[in-house]
CSV table of N, CA, C and O in Angstrom, one decimal:
chain,number,residue,atom,x,y,z
A,48,MET,N,19.5,-8.9,-0.6
A,48,MET,CA,18.2,-8.4,-1.6
A,48,MET,C,18.6,-8.7,-2.9
A,48,MET,O,19.8,-8.2,-3.4
A,49,GLU,N,17.9,-9.2,-3.3
A,49,GLU,CA,18.7,-9.8,-5.2
A,49,GLU,C,17.5,-8.5,-6.1
A,49,GLU,O,17.2,-9.3,-7.1
A,50,THR,N,17.8,-7.6,-6.0
A,50,THR,CA,17.2,-6.6,-6.9
A,50,THR,C,18.1,-6.7,-8.1
A,50,THR,O,19.2,-6.6,-8.1
A,51,GLN,N,17.3,-6.7,-8.9
A,51,GLN,CA,17.9,-6.9,-10.5
A,51,GLN,C,17.4,-6.0,-11.5
A,51,GLN,O,16.2,-5.1,-11.6
A,52,PHE,N,18.3,-5.1,-12.6
A,52,PHE,CA,17.6,-3.9,-13.0
A,52,PHE,C,17.7,-4.4,-14.5
A,52,PHE,O,18.6,-5.1,-15.2
A,53,LEU,N,17.0,-3.9,-15.1
A,53,LEU,CA,17.0,-3.9,-17.1
A,53,LEU,C,17.4,-3.1,-17.0
A,53,LEU,O,17.0,-1.8,-17.2
A,54,THR,N,18.2,-2.8,-18.3
A,54,THR,CA,18.8,-2.3,-18.8
A,54,THR,C,18.4,-2.3,-20.5
A,54,THR,O,18.6,-2.6,-21.1
A,55,ASP,N,18.9,-0.6,-20.8
A,55,ASP,CA,18.8,-0.5,-22.4
A,55,ASP,C,20.2,-0.5,-23.2
A,55,ASP,O,20.8,-0.7,-22.3
A,56,GLU,N,20.1,-0.5,-24.2
A,56,GLU,CA,21.6,-0.4,-25.3
A,56,GLU,C,22.3,0.9,-24.5
A,56,GLU,O,24.0,0.1,-24.7
A,57,LYS,N,22.0,1.4,-24.3
A,57,LYS,CA,23.0,2.7,-23.9
A,57,LYS,C,23.0,2.9,-22.1
A,57,LYS,O,23.9,3.0,-21.6
A,58,GLY,N,22.8,1.3,-21.8
A,58,GLY,CA,23.5,1.3,-19.9
A,58,GLY,C,22.0,1.8,-18.9
A,58,GLY,O,21.9,1.5,-17.5
A,59,ASN,N,21.1,2.8,-19.9
A,59,ASN,CA,19.7,3.3,-18.9
A,59,ASN,C,19.3,2.3,-18.6
A,59,ASN,O,18.3,1.3,-19.1
A,60,ARG,N,19.1,2.3,-16.8
A,60,ARG,CA,18.2,1.5,-16.1
A,60,ARG,C,16.6,1.9,-16.7
A,60,ARG,O,16.2,3.0,-16.8
A,61,THR,N,16.1,0.7,-17.1
A,61,THR,CA,14.6,0.6,-18.0
A,61,THR,C,13.4,0.1,-17.0
A,61,THR,O,12.5,0.4,-17.1
A,62,ALA,N,13.6,-1.1,-16.5
A,62,ALA,CA,13.2,-2.0,-15.3
A,62,ALA,C,14.1,-2.5,-13.7
A,62,ALA,O,15.3,-2.2,-13.9
A,63,VAL,N,12.9,-3.1,-12.9
A,63,VAL,CA,13.6,-3.6,-11.8
A,63,VAL,C,12.7,-5.2,-11.5
A,63,VAL,O,11.9,-5.1,-12.3
A,64,VAL,N,13.4,-6.0,-11.6
A,64,VAL,CA,13.3,-7.5,-10.8
A,64,VAL,C,13.7,-7.3,-9.7
A,64,VAL,O,14.7,-7.4,-9.3
A,65,LEU,N,12.2,-7.8,-8.7
A,65,LEU,CA,12.4,-8.2,-7.6
A,65,LEU,C,11.9,-9.7,-7.1
A,65,LEU,O,10.9,-10.4,-8.1
A,66,PRO,N,12.0,-10.1,-6.5
A,66,PRO,CA,11.5,-11.7,-5.7
A,66,PRO,C,10.3,-11.2,-5.5
A,66,PRO,O,10.1,-10.3,-4.7
A,67,ILE,N,9.6,-12.2,-5.5
A,67,ILE,CA,7.6,-11.8,-5.5
A,67,ILE,C,7.5,-11.8,-3.5
A,67,ILE,O,6.6,-10.7,-3.6
A,68,LYS,N,8.6,-12.0,-3.4
A,68,LYS,CA,7.9,-11.7,-1.3
A,68,LYS,C,8.4,-10.4,-1.4
A,68,LYS,O,7.6,-9.3,-0.5
A,69,GLN,N,9.4,-9.4,-1.9
A,69,GLN,CA,9.6,-8.3,-1.6
A,69,GLN,C,9.0,-7.9,-2.4
A,69,GLN,O,7.8,-6.6,-1.9
A,70,TYR,N,8.0,-7.9,-3.2
A,70,TYR,CA,7.1,-6.9,-4.5
A,70,TYR,C,5.6,-7.5,-3.5
A,70,TYR,O,5.2,-6.8,-3.3
A,71,ASN,N,5.6,-8.6,-3.0
A,71,ASN,CA,4.6,-8.2,-2.0
A,71,ASN,C,4.8,-7.6,-0.8
A,71,ASN,O,3.5,-6.3,-0.7
A,72,LYS,N,5.8,-7.8,-0.5
A,72,LYS,CA,5.7,-6.8,0.7
A,72,LYS,C,5.8,-5.4,0.1
A,72,LYS,O,4.6,-4.7,1.1
A,73,MET,N,6.1,-4.8,-0.3
A,73,MET,CA,5.6,-3.4,-1.2
A,73,MET,C,4.6,-3.3,-1.2
A,73,MET,O,4.6,-2.1,-0.7
A,74,ILE,N,4.0,-4.3,-2.4
A,74,ILE,CA,2.5,-3.6,-2.5
A,74,ILE,C,1.4,-3.6,-1.3
A,74,ILE,O,0.8,-2.3,-1.1
A,75,GLU,N,2.0,-4.5,0.0
A,75,GLU,CA,0.9,-4.2,1.4
A,75,GLU,C,1.1,-2.9,1.6
A,75,GLU,O,0.7,-2.2,2.2
A,76,LYS,N,3.1,-2.6,1.8
A,76,LYS,CA,2.9,-1.1,3.0
A,76,LYS,C,2.6,-0.4,1.8
A,76,LYS,O,2.1,0.7,2.1
A,77,LEU,N,2.6,-0.1,0.2
A,77,LEU,CA,1.7,0.9,-0.5
A,77,LEU,C,0.5,0.9,-0.1
A,77,LEU,O,-0.4,2.2,0.0
A,78,LYS,N,-0.5,-0.2,0.2
A,78,LYS,CA,-2.1,-0.2,0.0
A,78,LYS,C,-2.3,0.7,1.9
A,78,LYS,O,-3.1,1.3,2.3
A,79,ASP,N,-1.1,0.2,3.1
A,79,ASP,CA,-1.0,0.7,4.2
A,79,ASP,C,-1.4,1.8,3.9
A,79,ASP,O,-1.7,2.8,4.8
A,80,LEU,N,-0.1,2.7,3.1
A,80,LEU,CA,0.2,4.0,3.2
A,80,LEU,C,-1.2,5.0,2.9
A,80,LEU,O,-1.8,6.0,2.7
A,81,GLU,N,-1.8,3.6,1.8
A,81,GLU,CA,-2.8,4.8,0.9
A,81,GLU,C,-4.1,4.4,2.3
A,81,GLU,O,-5.5,5.9,1.9
A,82,ASP,N,-4.0,3.6,2.7
A,82,ASP,CA,-5.3,4.0,4.2
A,82,ASP,C,-4.9,4.7,5.1
A,82,ASP,O,-6.5,5.5,5.6
A,83,VAL,N,-3.8,5.2,5.0
A,83,VAL,CA,-3.5,6.1,6.0
A,83,VAL,C,-4.0,7.7,5.6
A,83,VAL,O,-4.8,8.3,6.1
A,84,ARG,N,-3.5,7.7,4.2
A,84,ARG,CA,-3.8,9.2,3.5
A,84,ARG,C,-5.2,8.9,3.4
A,84,ARG,O,-6.1,10.2,3.9
A,85,LEU,N,-6.2,8.2,3.4
A,85,LEU,CA,-7.8,8.4,3.0
A,85,LEU,C,-8.4,8.4,4.2
A,85,LEU,O,-9.3,9.2,4.4
A,86,TYR,N,-7.8,8.1,5.4
A,86,TYR,CA,-8.0,7.9,6.4
A,86,TYR,C,-8.1,9.6,7.3
A,86,TYR,O,-8.9,10.2,7.5
A,87,ASP,N,-7.0,10.1,7.1
A,87,ASP,CA,-6.9,11.3,7.1
A,87,ASP,C,-7.5,12.7,6.6
A,87,ASP,O,-8.0,12.9,7.1
A,88,GLU,N,-7.8,11.8,5.4
A,88,GLU,CA,-8.4,13.3,4.5
A,88,GLU,C,-10.0,12.8,5.1
A,88,GLU,O,-10.6,13.8,4.9
A,89,ALA,N,-10.8,12.3,5.7
A,89,ALA,CA,-11.5,11.5,5.9
A,89,ALA,C,-11.5,12.3,7.3
A,89,ALA,O,-12.7,12.9,7.4
A,90,LYS,N,-10.8,12.3,8.0
A,90,LYS,CA,-11.1,13.2,9.3
A,90,LYS,C,-11.3,14.5,9.0
A,90,LYS,O,-11.9,15.4,9.9
A,91,LYS,N,-10.5,15.0,7.9
A,91,LYS,CA,-10.4,16.8,7.3
A,91,LYS,C,-11.8,17.0,7.3
A,91,LYS,O,-12.1,17.6,7.4
A,92,GLU,N,-12.9,15.9,6.8
A,92,GLU,CA,-14.2,16.3,6.3
A,92,GLU,C,-15.1,15.9,7.0
A,92,GLU,O,-16.1,15.5,7.4
A,93,ASP,N,-14.6,15.9,8.6
A,93,ASP,CA,-15.8,15.1,9.4
A,93,ASP,C,-16.8,15.3,9.5
A,93,ASP,O,-17.2,16.5,10.0
A,94,ASP,N,-17.9,14.4,9.6
A,94,ASP,CA,-19.0,15.0,9.6
A,94,ASP,C,-19.6,14.6,10.6
A,94,ASP,O,-21.1,14.3,10.8
A,95,GLY,N,-19.2,14.2,11.6
A,95,GLY,CA,-19.3,13.8,12.7
A,95,GLY,C,-19.7,12.4,12.9
A,95,GLY,O,-20.1,12.2,14.1
A,96,TYR,N,-19.6,11.6,11.9
A,96,TYR,CA,-19.7,9.9,12.0
A,96,TYR,C,-18.3,9.4,12.0
A,96,TYR,O,-17.4,10.1,11.2
A,97,ARG,N,-18.1,9.0,12.9
A,97,ARG,CA,-16.6,8.7,13.3
A,97,ARG,C,-16.0,7.2,13.6
A,97,ARG,O,-17.2,6.5,14.0
A,98,ILE,N,-15.3,6.6,13.1
A,98,ILE,CA,-14.9,5.5,13.4
A,98,ILE,C,-13.2,5.6,13.6
A,98,ILE,O,-12.5,6.1,12.9
A,99,SER,N,-12.9,4.5,14.7
A,99,SER,CA,-11.6,4.6,15.1
A,99,SER,C,-10.7,3.9,13.8
A,99,SER,O,-11.4,3.1,13.3
A,100,PHE,N,-9.2,4.5,14.1
A,100,PHE,CA,-8.5,4.0,12.7
A,100,PHE,C,-8.5,2.0,12.7
A,100,PHE,O,-8.6,1.3,12.0
A,101,GLU,N,-8.5,1.3,13.9
A,101,GLU,CA,-8.5,0.3,14.1
A,101,GLU,C,-9.5,-0.4,14.1
A,101,GLU,O,-9.7,-1.3,13.2
A,102,ASP,N,-11.1,-0.2,13.9
A,102,ASP,CA,-12.2,-0.4,13.5
A,102,ASP,C,-11.8,-0.7,11.5
A,102,ASP,O,-12.8,-1.2,11.4
A,103,TYR,N,-11.7,0.5,11.7
A,103,TYR,CA,-11.6,1.1,10.0
A,103,TYR,C,-10.6,-0.4,9.5
A,103,TYR,O,-10.7,-1.2,8.5
A,104,LEU,N,-9.8,-0.3,9.9
A,104,LEU,CA,-8.5,-1.7,9.5
A,104,LEU,C,-9.2,-3.0,10.1
A,104,LEU,O,-9.1,-4.4,8.8
A,105,LYS,N,-9.7,-3.5,10.7
A,105,LYS,CA,-10.9,-4.9,10.8
A,105,LYS,C,-11.7,-5.0,9.4
A,105,LYS,O,-12.0,-6.0,9.1
A,106,THR,N,-12.6,-3.4,9.1
A,106,THR,CA,-13.4,-3.9,8.2
A,106,THR,C,-12.5,-3.9,7.0
A,106,THR,O,-13.0,-4.4,6.2
A,107,ARG,N,-11.5,-3.2,7.3
A,107,ARG,CA,-10.5,-3.5,5.6
A,107,ARG,C,-10.2,-5.4,5.2
A,107,ARG,O,-10.4,-5.8,4.5
A,108,GLU,N,-9.7,-5.5,6.6
A,108,GLU,CA,-9.1,-6.6,6.4
A,108,GLU,C,-10.3,-8.0,6.5
A,108,GLU,O,-10.6,-8.9,5.9
A,109,ALA,N,-11.9,-8.1,7.1
A,109,ALA,CA,-12.7,-9.1,6.6
A,109,ALA,C,-13.2,-8.7,4.8
A,109,ALA,O,-13.3,-9.5,4.6
A,110,LYS,N,-13.0,-7.5,4.8
A,110,LYS,CA,-13.3,-6.8,3.4
A,110,LYS,C,-12.2,-7.8,2.5
A,110,LYS,O,-12.7,-8.3,1.5
A,111,LYS,N,-11.1,-8.6,2.6
A,111,LYS,CA,-10.1,-8.9,1.9
A,111,LYS,C,-10.3,-10.1,2.2
A,111,LYS,O,-10.4,-11.4,1.3
A,112,SER,N,-10.6,-10.8,3.4
A,112,SER,CA,-11.0,-12.1,3.4
A,112,SER,C,-12.4,-12.6,2.8
A,112,SER,O,-12.6,-13.9,2.3
A,113,ASN,N,-13.3,-11.7,2.0
A,113,ASN,CA,-14.5,-12.1,1.4
A,113,ASN,C,-14.1,-12.0,0.0
A,113,ASN,O,-15.0,-12.6,-0.8
A,114,LEU,N,-13.2,-11.6,-0.7
A,114,LEU,CA,-12.5,-11.8,-1.8
A,114,LEU,C,-12.3,-13.0,-2.2
A,114,LEU,O,-12.0,-13.9,-1.4
């Protein structure tokens, strides 16, 4: 891993520099975690309408493709 830290004059870390591939993977994982959180939240508010998580993911991927 080629993570680099930027520091201030006192040596305190103030920022991180990541390779773009690592950054993109991290963003995708965060999006996936948010999807799981939203799905869990929706299940708690069950109003009788149900969609499987797999179907939700298919819909999400289709929306991404249209952007």
